[in-house]
PDB file of C-alpha atoms and ligand atoms in Angstrom:
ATOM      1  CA  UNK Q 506       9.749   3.135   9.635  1.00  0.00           C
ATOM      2  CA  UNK Q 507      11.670   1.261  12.466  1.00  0.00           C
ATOM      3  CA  UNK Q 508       8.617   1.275  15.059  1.00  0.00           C
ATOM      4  CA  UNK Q 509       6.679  -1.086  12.464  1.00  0.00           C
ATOM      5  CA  UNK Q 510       8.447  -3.952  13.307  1.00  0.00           C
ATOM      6  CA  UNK Q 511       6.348  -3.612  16.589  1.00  0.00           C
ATOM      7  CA  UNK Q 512       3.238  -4.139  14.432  1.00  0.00           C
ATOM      8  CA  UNK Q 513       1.683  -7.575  13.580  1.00  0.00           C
ATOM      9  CA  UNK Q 514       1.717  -7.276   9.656  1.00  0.00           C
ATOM     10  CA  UNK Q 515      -0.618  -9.690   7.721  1.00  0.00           C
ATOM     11  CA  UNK Q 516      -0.671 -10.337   4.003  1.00  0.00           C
ATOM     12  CA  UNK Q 517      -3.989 -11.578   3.212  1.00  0.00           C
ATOM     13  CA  UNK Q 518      -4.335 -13.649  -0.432  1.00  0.00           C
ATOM     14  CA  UNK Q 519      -7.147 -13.507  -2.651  1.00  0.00           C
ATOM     15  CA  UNK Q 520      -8.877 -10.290  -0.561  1.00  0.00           C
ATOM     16  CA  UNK Q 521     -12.277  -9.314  -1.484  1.00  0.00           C
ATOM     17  CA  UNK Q 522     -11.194  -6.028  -1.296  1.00  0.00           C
ATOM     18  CA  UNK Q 523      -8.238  -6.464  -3.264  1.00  0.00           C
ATOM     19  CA  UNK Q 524     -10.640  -7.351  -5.818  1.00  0.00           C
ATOM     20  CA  UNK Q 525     -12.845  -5.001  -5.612  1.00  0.00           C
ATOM     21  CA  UNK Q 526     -10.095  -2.297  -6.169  1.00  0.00           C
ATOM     22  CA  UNK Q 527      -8.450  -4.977  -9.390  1.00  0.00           C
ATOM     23  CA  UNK Q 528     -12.345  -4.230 -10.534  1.00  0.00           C
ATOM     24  CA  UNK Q 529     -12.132  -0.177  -9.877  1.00  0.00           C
ATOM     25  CA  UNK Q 530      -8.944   0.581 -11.261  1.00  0.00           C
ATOM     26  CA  UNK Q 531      -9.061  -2.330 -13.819  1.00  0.00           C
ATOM     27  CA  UNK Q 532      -5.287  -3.959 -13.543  1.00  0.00           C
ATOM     28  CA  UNK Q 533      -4.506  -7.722 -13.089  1.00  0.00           C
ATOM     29  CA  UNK Q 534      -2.978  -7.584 -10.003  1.00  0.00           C
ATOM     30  CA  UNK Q 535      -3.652  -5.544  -6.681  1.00  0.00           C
ATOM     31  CA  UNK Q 536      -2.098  -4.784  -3.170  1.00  0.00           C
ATOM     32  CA  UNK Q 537      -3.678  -2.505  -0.702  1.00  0.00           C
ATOM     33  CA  UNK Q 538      -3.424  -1.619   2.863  1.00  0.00           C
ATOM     34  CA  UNK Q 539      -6.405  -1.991   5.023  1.00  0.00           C
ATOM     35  CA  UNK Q 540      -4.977  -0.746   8.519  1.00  0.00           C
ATOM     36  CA  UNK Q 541      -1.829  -3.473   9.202  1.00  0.00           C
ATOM     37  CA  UNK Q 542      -3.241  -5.608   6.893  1.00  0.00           C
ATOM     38  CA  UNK Q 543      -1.595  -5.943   2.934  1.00  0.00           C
ATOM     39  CA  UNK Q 544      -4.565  -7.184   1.086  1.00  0.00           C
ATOM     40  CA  UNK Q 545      -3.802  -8.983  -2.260  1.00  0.00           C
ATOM     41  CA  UNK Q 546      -5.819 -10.267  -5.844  1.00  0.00           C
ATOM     42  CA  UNK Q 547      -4.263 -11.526  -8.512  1.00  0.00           C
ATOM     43  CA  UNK Q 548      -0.817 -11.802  -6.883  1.00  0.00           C
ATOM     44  CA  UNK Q 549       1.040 -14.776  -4.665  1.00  0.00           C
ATOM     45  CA  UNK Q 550       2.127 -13.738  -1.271  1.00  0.00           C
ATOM     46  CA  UNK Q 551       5.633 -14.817  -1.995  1.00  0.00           C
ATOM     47  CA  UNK Q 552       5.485 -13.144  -5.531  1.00  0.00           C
ATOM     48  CA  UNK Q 553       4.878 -10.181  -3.549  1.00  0.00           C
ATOM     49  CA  UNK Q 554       7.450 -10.109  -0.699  1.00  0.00           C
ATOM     50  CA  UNK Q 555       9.854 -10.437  -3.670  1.00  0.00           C
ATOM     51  CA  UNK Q 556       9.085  -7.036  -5.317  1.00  0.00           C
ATOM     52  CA  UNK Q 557      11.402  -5.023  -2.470  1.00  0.00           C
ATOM     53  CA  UNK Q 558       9.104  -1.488  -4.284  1.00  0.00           C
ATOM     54  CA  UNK Q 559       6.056  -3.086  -4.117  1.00  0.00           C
ATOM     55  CA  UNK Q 560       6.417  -4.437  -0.219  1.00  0.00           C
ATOM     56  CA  UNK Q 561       8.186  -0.717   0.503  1.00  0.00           C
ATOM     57  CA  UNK Q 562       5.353   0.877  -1.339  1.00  0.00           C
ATOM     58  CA  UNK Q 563       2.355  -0.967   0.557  1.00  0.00           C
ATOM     59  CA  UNK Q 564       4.543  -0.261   3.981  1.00  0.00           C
ATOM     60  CA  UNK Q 565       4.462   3.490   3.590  1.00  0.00           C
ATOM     61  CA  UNK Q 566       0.224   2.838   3.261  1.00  0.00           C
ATOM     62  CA  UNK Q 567       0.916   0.831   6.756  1.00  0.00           C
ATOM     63  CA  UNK Q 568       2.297   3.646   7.894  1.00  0.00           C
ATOM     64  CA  UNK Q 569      -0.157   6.669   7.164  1.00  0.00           C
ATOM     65  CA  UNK Q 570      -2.928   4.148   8.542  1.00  0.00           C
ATOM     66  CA  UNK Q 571      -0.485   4.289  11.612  1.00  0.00           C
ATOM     67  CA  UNK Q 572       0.276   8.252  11.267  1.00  0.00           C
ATOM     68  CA  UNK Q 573      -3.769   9.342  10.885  1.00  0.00           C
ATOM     69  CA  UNK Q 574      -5.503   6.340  12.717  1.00  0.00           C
ATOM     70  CA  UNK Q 575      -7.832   3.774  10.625  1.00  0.00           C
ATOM     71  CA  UNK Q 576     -10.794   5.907  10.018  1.00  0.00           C
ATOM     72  CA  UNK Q 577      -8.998   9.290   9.696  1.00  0.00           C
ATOM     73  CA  UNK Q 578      -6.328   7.437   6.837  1.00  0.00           C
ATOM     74  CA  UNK Q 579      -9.656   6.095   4.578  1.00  0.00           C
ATOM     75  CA  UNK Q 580     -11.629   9.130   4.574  1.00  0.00           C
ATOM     76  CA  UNK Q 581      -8.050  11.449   4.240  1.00  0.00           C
ATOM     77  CA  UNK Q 582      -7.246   9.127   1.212  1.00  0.00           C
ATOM     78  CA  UNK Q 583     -10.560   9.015  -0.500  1.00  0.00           C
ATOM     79  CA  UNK Q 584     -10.935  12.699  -0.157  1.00  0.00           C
ATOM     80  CA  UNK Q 585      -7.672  13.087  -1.922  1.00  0.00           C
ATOM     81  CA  UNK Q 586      -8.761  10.519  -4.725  1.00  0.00           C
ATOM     82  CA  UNK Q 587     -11.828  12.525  -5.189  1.00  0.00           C
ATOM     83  CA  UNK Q 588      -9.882  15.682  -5.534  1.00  0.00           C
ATOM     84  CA  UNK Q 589      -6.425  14.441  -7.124  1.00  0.00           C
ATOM     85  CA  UNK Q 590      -7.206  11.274  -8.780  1.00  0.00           C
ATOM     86  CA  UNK Q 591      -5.258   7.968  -7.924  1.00  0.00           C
ATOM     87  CA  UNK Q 592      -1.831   9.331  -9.177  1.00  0.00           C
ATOM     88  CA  UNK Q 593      -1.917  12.101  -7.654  1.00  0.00           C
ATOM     89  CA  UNK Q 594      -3.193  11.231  -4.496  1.00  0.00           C
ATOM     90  CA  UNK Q 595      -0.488  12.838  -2.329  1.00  0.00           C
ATOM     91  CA  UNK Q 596      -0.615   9.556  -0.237  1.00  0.00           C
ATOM     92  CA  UNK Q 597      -0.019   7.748  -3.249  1.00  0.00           C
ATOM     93  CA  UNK Q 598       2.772  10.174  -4.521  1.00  0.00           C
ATOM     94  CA  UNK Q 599       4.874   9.349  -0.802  1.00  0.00           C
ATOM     95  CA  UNK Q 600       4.131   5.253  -1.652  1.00  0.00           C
ATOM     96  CA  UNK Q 601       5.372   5.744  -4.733  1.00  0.00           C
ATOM     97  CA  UNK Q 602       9.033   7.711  -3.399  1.00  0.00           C
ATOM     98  CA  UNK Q 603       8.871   4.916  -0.801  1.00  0.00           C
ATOM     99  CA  UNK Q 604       8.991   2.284  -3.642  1.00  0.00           C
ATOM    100  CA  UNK Q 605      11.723   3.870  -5.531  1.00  0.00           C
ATOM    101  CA  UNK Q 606      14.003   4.877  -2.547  1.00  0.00           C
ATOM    102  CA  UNK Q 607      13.599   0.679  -1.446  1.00  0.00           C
ATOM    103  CA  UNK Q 608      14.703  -0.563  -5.133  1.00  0.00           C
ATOM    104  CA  UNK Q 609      17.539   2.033  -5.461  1.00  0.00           C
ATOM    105  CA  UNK Q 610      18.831   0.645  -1.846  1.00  0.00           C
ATOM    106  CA  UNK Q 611      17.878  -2.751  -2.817  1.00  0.00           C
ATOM    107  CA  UNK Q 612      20.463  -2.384  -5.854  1.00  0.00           C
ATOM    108  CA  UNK Q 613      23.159  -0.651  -4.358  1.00  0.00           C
ATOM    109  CA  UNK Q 614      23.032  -3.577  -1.852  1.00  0.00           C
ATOM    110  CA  UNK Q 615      22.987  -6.250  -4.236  1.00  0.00           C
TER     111      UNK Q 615
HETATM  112 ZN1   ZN G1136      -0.377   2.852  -3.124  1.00  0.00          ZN
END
């Protein structure tokens, strides 16, 4: 994880495509990962950096874009959805570890 301070992170507020996947999976707030970019709907950028999971979870998505390349990552991941669903998604599944391994640190530090 330390090589992605090298990369120029955005956060992006009120994304089209954040919307599009609050639409799809029908929740009231949304982050995803396009590539370096952490595309949000429904959520404030600073209500976001606050949630240590959350930003952890969407990192280990900047990451697999990193690991596979752009193209490789989004058809990888929708294959998986297809086959898996969202939950499952073994993408997903890492994201998720990477969430709760950041907000166990986070507490022990705190
Ligand atoms: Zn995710």
């Amino acid at each position: 994880m330390e090589d992605l301070e090298n990369l120029k992170l955005k956060v992006k507020e009120n994304s089209f495509f954040a919307r599009l996947a609050r639409i799809i999976l029908k929740t009231s707030n949304v982050a995803m990962v396009l590539g370096k970019t952490i595309h949000l709907s429904g959520v404030k950028k600073e209500e976001f950096l606050q949630d240590h999971s959350w930003v952890a979870h969407e990192l280990c998505h900047v990451q697999q874009f990193k690991e596979n390349g752009y193209f490789k990552f989004l058809w990888l991941y929708l294959l998986e959805s297809y086959r898996n669903g969202y939950y499952n998604n073994k993408y997903e599944v890492e994201a998720r570890q990477a969430g709760t391994k950041a907000a166990q640190e986070w507490r022990n530090l705190t």
